[in-house]
Coordinates of N, CA, C and O in Angstrom, one line a residue:
X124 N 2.8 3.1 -23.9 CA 2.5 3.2 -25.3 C 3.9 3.3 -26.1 O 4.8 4.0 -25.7
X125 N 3.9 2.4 -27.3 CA 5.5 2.6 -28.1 C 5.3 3.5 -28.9 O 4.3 3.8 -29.4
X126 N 6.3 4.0 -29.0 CA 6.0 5.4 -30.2 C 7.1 6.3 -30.9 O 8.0 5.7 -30.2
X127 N 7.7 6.9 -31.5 CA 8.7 7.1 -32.0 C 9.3 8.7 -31.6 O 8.9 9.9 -31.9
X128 N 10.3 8.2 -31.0 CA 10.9 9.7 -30.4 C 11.4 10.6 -31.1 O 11.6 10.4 -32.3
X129 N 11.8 11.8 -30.6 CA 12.3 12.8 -31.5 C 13.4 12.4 -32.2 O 13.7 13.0 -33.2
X130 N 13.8 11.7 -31.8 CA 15.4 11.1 -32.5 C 15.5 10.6 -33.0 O 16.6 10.3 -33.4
X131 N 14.1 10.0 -33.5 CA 13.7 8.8 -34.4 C 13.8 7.5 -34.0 O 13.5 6.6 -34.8
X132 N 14.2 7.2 -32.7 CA 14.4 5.4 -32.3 C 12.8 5.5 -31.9 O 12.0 6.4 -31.7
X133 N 12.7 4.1 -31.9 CA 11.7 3.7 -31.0 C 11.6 3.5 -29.7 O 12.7 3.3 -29.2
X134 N 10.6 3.5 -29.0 CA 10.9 3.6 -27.4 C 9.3 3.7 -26.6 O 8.3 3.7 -27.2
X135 N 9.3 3.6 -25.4 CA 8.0 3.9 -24.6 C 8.2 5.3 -24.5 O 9.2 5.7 -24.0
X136 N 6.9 6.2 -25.2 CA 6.3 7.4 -25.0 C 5.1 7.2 -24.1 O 4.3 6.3 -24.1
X137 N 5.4 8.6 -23.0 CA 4.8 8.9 -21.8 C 3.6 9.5 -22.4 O 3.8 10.3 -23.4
X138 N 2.3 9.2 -22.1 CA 1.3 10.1 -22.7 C 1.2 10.8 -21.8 O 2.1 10.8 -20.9
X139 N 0.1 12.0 -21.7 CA 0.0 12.8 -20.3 C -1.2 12.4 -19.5 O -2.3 12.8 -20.0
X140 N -1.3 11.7 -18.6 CA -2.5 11.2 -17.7 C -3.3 12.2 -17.6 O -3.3 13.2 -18.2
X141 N -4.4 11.4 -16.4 CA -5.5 12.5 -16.1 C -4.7 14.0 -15.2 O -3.5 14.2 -15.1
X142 N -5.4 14.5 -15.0 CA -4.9 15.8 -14.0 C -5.0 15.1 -12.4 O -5.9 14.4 -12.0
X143 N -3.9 15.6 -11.9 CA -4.3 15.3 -10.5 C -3.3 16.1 -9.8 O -2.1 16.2 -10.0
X144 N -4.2 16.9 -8.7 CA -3.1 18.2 -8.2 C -3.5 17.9 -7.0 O -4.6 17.4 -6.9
X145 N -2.5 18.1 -5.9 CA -2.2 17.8 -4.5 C -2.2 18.8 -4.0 O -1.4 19.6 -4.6
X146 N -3.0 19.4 -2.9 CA -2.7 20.7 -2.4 C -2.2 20.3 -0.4 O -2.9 19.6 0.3
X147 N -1.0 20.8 -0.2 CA -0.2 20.7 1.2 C -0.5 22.0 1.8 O -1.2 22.8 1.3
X148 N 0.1 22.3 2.8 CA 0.3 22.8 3.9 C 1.7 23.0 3.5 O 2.4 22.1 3.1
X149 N 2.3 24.6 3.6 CA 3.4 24.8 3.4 C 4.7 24.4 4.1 O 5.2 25.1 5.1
X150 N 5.4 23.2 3.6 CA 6.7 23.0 4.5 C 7.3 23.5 5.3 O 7.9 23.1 6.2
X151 N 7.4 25.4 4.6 CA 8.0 25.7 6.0 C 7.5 26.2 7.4 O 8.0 26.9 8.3
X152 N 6.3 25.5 7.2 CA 5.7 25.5 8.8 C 7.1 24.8 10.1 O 7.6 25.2 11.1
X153 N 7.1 23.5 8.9 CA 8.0 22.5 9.8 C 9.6 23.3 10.2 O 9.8 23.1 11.4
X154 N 10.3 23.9 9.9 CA 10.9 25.1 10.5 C 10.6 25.7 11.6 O 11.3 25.7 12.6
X155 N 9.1 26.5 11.3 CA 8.5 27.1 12.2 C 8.6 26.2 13.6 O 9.2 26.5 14.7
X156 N 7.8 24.9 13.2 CA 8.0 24.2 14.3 C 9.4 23.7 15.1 O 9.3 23.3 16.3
X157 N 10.7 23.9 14.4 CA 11.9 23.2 14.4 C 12.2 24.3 15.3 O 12.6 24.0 16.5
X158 N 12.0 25.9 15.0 CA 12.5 26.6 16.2 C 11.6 27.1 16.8 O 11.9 28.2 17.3
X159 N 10.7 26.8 16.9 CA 9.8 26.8 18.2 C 10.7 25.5 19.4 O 11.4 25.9 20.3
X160 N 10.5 24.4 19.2 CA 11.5 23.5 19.7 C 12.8 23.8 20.5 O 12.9 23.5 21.7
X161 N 13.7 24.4 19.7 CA 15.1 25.6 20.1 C 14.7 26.4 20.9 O 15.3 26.7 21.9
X162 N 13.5 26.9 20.7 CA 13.1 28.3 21.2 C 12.6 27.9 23.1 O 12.7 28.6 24.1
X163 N 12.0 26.4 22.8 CA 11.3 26.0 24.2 C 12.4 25.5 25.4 O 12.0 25.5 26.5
X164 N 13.7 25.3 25.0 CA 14.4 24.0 25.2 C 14.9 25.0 26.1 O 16.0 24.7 26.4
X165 N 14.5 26.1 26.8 CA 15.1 26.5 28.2 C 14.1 26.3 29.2 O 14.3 25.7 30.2
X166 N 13.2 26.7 28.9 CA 11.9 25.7 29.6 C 11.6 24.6 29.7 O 10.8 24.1 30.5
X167 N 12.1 23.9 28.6 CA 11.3 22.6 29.3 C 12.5 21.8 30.0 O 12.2 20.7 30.3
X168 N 13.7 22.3 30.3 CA 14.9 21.7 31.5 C 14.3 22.6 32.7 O 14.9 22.5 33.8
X169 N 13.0 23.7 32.6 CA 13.3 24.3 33.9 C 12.6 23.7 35.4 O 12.8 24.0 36.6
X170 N 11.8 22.6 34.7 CA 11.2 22.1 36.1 C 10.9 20.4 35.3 O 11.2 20.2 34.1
X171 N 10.4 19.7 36.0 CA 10.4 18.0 36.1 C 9.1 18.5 35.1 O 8.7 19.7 35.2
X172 N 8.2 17.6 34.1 CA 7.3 17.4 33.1 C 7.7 18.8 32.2 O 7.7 18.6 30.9
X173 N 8.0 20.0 32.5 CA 8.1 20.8 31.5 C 8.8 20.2 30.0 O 8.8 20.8 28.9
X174 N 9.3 19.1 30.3 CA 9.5 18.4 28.6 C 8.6 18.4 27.7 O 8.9 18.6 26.5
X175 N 7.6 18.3 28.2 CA 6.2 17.6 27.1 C 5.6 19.5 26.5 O 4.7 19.6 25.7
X176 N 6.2 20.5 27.0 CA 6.3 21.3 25.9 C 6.7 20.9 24.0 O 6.2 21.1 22.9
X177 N 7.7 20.1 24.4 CA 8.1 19.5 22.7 C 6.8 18.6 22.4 O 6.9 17.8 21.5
X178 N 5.9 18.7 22.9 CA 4.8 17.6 22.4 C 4.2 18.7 21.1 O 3.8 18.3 20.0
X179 N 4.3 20.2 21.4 CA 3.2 20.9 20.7 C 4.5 21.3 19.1 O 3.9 21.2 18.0
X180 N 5.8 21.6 19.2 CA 6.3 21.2 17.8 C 6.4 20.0 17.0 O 6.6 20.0 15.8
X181 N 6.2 18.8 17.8 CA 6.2 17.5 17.0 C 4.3 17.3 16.4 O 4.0 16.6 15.5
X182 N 3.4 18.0 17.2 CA 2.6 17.8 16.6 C 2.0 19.1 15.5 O 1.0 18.9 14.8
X183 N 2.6 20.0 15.4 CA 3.3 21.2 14.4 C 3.2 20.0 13.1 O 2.3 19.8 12.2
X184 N 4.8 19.3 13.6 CA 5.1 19.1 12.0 C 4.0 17.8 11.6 O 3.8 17.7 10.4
X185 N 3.5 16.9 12.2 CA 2.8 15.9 12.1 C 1.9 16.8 11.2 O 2.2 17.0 10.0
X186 N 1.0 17.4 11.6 CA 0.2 17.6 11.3 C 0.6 18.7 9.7 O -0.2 19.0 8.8
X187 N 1.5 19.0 9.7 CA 1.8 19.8 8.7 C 2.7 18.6 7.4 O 3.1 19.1 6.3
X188 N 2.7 17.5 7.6 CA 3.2 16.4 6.7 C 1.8 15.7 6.7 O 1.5 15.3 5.6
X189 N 1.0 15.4 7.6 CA -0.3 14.7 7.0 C -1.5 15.2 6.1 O -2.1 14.6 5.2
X190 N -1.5 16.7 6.7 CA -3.0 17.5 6.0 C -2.7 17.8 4.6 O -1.5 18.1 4.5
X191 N -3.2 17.8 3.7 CA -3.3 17.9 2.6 C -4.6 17.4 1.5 O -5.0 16.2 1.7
X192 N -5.2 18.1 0.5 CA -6.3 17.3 -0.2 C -5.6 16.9 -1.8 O -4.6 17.4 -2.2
X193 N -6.3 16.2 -2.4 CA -5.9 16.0 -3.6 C -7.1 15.6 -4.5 O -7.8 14.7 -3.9
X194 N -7.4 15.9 -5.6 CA -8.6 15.8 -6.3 C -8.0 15.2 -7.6 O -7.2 16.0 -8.2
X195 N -8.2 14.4 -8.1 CA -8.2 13.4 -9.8 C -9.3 13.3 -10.1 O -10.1 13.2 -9.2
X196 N -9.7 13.1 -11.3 CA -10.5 12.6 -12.0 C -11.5 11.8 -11.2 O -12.7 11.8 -11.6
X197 N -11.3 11.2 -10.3 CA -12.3 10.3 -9.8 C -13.0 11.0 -8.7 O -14.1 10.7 -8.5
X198 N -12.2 12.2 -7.8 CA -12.8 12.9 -6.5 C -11.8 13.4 -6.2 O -10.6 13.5 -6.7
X199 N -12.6 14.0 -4.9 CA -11.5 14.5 -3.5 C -11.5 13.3 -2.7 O -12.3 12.5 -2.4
X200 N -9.9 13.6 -2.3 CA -9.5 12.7 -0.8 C -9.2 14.0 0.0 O -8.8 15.0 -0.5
X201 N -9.5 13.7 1.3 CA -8.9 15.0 2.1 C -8.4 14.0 3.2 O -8.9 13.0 3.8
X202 N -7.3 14.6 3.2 CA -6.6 13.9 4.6 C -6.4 14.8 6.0 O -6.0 15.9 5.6
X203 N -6.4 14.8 7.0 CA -6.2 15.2 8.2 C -5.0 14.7 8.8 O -4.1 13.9 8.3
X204 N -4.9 15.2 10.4 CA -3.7 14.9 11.2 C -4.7 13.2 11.7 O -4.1 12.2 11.5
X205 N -5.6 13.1 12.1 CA -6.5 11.9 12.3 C -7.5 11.4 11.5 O -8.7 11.6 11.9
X206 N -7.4 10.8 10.5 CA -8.6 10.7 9.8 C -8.2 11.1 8.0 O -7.0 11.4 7.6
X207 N -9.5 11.1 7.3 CA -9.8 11.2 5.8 C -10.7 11.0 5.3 O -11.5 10.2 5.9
X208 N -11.0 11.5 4.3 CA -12.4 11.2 3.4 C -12.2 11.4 2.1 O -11.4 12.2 1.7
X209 N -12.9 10.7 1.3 CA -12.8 10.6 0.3 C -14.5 10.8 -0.7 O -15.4 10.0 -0.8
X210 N -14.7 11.9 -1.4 CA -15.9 12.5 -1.8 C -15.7 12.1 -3.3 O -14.8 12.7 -3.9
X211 N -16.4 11.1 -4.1 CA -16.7 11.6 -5.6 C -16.9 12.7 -5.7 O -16.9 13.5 -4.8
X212 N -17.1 13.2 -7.4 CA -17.4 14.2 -7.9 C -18.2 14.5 -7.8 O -18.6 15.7 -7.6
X213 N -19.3 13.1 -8.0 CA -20.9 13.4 -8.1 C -21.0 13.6 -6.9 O -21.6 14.6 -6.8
X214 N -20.6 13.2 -5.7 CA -20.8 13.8 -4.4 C -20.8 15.6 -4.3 O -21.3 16.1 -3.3
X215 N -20.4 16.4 -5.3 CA -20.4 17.4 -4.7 C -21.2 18.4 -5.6 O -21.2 18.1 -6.8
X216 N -21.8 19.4 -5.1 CA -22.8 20.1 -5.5 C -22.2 21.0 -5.9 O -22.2 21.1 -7.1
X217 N -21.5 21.9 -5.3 CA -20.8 23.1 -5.1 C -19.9 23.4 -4.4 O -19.5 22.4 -3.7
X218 N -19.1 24.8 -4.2 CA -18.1 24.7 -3.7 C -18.7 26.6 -2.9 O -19.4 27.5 -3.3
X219 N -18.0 26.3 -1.8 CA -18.5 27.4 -0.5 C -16.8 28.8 -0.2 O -15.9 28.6 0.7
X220 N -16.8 29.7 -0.9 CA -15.5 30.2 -0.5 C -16.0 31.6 1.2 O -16.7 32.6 1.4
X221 N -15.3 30.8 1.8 CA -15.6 31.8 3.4 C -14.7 33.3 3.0 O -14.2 33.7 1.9
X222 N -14.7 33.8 4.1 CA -14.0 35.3 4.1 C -12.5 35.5 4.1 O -11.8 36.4 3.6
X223 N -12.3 34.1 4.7 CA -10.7 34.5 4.6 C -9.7 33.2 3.3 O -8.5 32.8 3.3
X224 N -10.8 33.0 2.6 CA -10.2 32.5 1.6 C -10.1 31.3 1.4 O -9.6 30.9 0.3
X225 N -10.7 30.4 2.4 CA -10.2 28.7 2.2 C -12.1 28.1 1.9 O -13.3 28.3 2.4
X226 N -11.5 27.3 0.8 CA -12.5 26.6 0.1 C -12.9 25.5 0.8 O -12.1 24.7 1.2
X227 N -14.9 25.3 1.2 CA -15.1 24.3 1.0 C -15.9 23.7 -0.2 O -16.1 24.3 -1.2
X228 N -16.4 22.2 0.1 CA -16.8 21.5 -1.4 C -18.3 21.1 -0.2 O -18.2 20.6 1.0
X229 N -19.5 21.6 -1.0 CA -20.7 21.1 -0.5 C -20.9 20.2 -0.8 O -20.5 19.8 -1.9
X230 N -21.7 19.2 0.2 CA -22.2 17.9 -0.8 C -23.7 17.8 -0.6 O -24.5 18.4 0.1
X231 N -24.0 16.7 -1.5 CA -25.3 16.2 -1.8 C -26.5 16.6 -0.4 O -27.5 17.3 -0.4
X232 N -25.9 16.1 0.7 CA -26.7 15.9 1.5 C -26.8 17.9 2.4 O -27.4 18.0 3.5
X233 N -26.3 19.2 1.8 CA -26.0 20.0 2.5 C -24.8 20.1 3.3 O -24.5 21.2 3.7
X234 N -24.0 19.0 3.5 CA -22.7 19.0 4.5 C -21.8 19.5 3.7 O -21.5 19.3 2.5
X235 N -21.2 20.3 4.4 CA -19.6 21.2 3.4 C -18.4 20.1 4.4 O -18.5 19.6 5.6
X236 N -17.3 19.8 3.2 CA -16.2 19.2 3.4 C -15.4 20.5 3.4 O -15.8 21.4 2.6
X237 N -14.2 20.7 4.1 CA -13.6 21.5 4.1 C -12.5 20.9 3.6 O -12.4 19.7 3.7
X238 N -11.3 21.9 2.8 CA -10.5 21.5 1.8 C -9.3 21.9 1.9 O -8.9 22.7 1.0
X239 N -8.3 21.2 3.2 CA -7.4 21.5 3.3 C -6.4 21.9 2.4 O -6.0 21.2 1.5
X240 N -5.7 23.5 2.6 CA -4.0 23.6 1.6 C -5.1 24.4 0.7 O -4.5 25.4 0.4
X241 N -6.4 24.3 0.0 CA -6.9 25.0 -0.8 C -7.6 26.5 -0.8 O -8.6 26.8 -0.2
X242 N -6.6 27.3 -1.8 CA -7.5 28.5 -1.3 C -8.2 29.1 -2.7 O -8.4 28.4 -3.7
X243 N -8.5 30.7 -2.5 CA -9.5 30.7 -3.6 C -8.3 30.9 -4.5 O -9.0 31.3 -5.5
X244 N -7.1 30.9 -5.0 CA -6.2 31.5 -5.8 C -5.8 29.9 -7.0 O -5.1 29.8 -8.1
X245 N -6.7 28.4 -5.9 CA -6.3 27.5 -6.2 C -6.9 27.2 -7.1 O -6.5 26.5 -7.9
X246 N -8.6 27.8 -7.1 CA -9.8 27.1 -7.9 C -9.3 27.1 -9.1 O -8.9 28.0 -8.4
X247 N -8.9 27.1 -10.3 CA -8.1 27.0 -11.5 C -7.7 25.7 -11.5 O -8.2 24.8 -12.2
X248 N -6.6 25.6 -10.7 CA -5.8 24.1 -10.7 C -7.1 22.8 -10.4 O -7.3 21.8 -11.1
X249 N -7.8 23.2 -9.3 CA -8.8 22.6 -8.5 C -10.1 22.3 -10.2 O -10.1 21.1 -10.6
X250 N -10.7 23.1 -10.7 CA -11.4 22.9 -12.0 C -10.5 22.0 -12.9 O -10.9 20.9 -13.2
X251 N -9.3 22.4 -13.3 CA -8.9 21.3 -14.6 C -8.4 20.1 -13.8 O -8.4 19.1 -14.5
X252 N -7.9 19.6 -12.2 CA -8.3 18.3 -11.9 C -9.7 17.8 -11.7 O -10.1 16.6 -11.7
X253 N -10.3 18.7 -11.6 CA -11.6 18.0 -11.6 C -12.3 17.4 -13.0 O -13.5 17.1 -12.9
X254 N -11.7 17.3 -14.1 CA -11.6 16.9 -15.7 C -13.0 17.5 -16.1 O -13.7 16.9 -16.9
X255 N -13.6 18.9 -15.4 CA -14.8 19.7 -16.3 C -15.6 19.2 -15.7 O -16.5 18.9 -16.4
X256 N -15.6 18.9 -14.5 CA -17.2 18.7 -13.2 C -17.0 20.1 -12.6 O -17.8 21.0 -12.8
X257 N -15.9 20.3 -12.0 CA -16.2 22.0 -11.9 C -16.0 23.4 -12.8 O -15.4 23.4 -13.8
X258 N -16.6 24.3 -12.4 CA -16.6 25.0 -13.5 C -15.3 26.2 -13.4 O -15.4 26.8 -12.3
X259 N -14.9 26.4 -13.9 CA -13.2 27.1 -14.2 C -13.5 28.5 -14.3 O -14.1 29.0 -15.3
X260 N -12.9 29.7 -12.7 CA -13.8 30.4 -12.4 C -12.7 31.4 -13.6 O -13.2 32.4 -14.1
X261 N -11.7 31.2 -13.8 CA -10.9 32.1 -14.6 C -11.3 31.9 -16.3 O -10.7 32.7 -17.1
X262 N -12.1 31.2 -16.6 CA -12.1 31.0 -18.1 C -12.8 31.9 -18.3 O -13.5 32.5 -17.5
X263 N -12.8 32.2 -19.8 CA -13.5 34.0 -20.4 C -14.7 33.4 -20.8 O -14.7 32.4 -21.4
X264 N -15.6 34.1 -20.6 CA -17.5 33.6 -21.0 C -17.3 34.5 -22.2 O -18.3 34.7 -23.0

């Protein structure tokens, strides 16, 4: 959109799109995993296959760079270390929080999707991408 900047020239003004929030797996897992690695590397020279110990930090960080969900205006995608799905809005009925805090999204048919990276501290962000299909557990009644 053209529009007139604060400086007065003319120019392309950014409007602000829909909402769309990404929720990851905290990067410094990948650390974790990096000296776990350091940490193995006397065992796995100590005998012939003990190498494939480094199988379990490379699948550490894989899996800690793939998982993540992200919700826009249109749905959830959830991504995994194998796989993904992708739920409209109208796909989901409600949302399921367990005991130790990670959110799932029910859907139509009774099946809960589980929602990687999302916890309950997230539902806030999770409501204003969802553009008012969910309901915003922090707003004042």
């Amino acid at each position: 959109m053209l529009g007139r900047r604060p400086g007065g020239t003319m120019g392309r003004v950014s409007t602000p799109g829909p909402a769309r929030a990404v929720f990851r797996v905290s990067p410094l897992v990948v650390l974790v995993a990096l000296a776990l690695a350091v940490c193995a590397t006397p065992v796995a020279f100590g005998a012939p296959y003990l190498w494939l110990v480094y199988l379990v930090p490379v699948a550490i960080i894989a899996w800690t760079l793939r998982t993540r969900t992200v919700a826009d205006p249109e749905g959830l995608r959830v991504r995994r270390l194998l796989g993904g799905r992708q739920v409209p809005w109208d796909g989901v009925t409600a949302l399921r929080l367990d005991d130790r805090s990670r959110v799932h999204a029910v859907l139509d048919g009774g099946e809960e999707l589980a929602l990687p990276a999302v916890r309950v501290r997230d539902l806030h962000v999770l409501a204003v991408a969802s553009g008012g299909r969910l309901p915003d557990p922090t707003a004042e009644a």
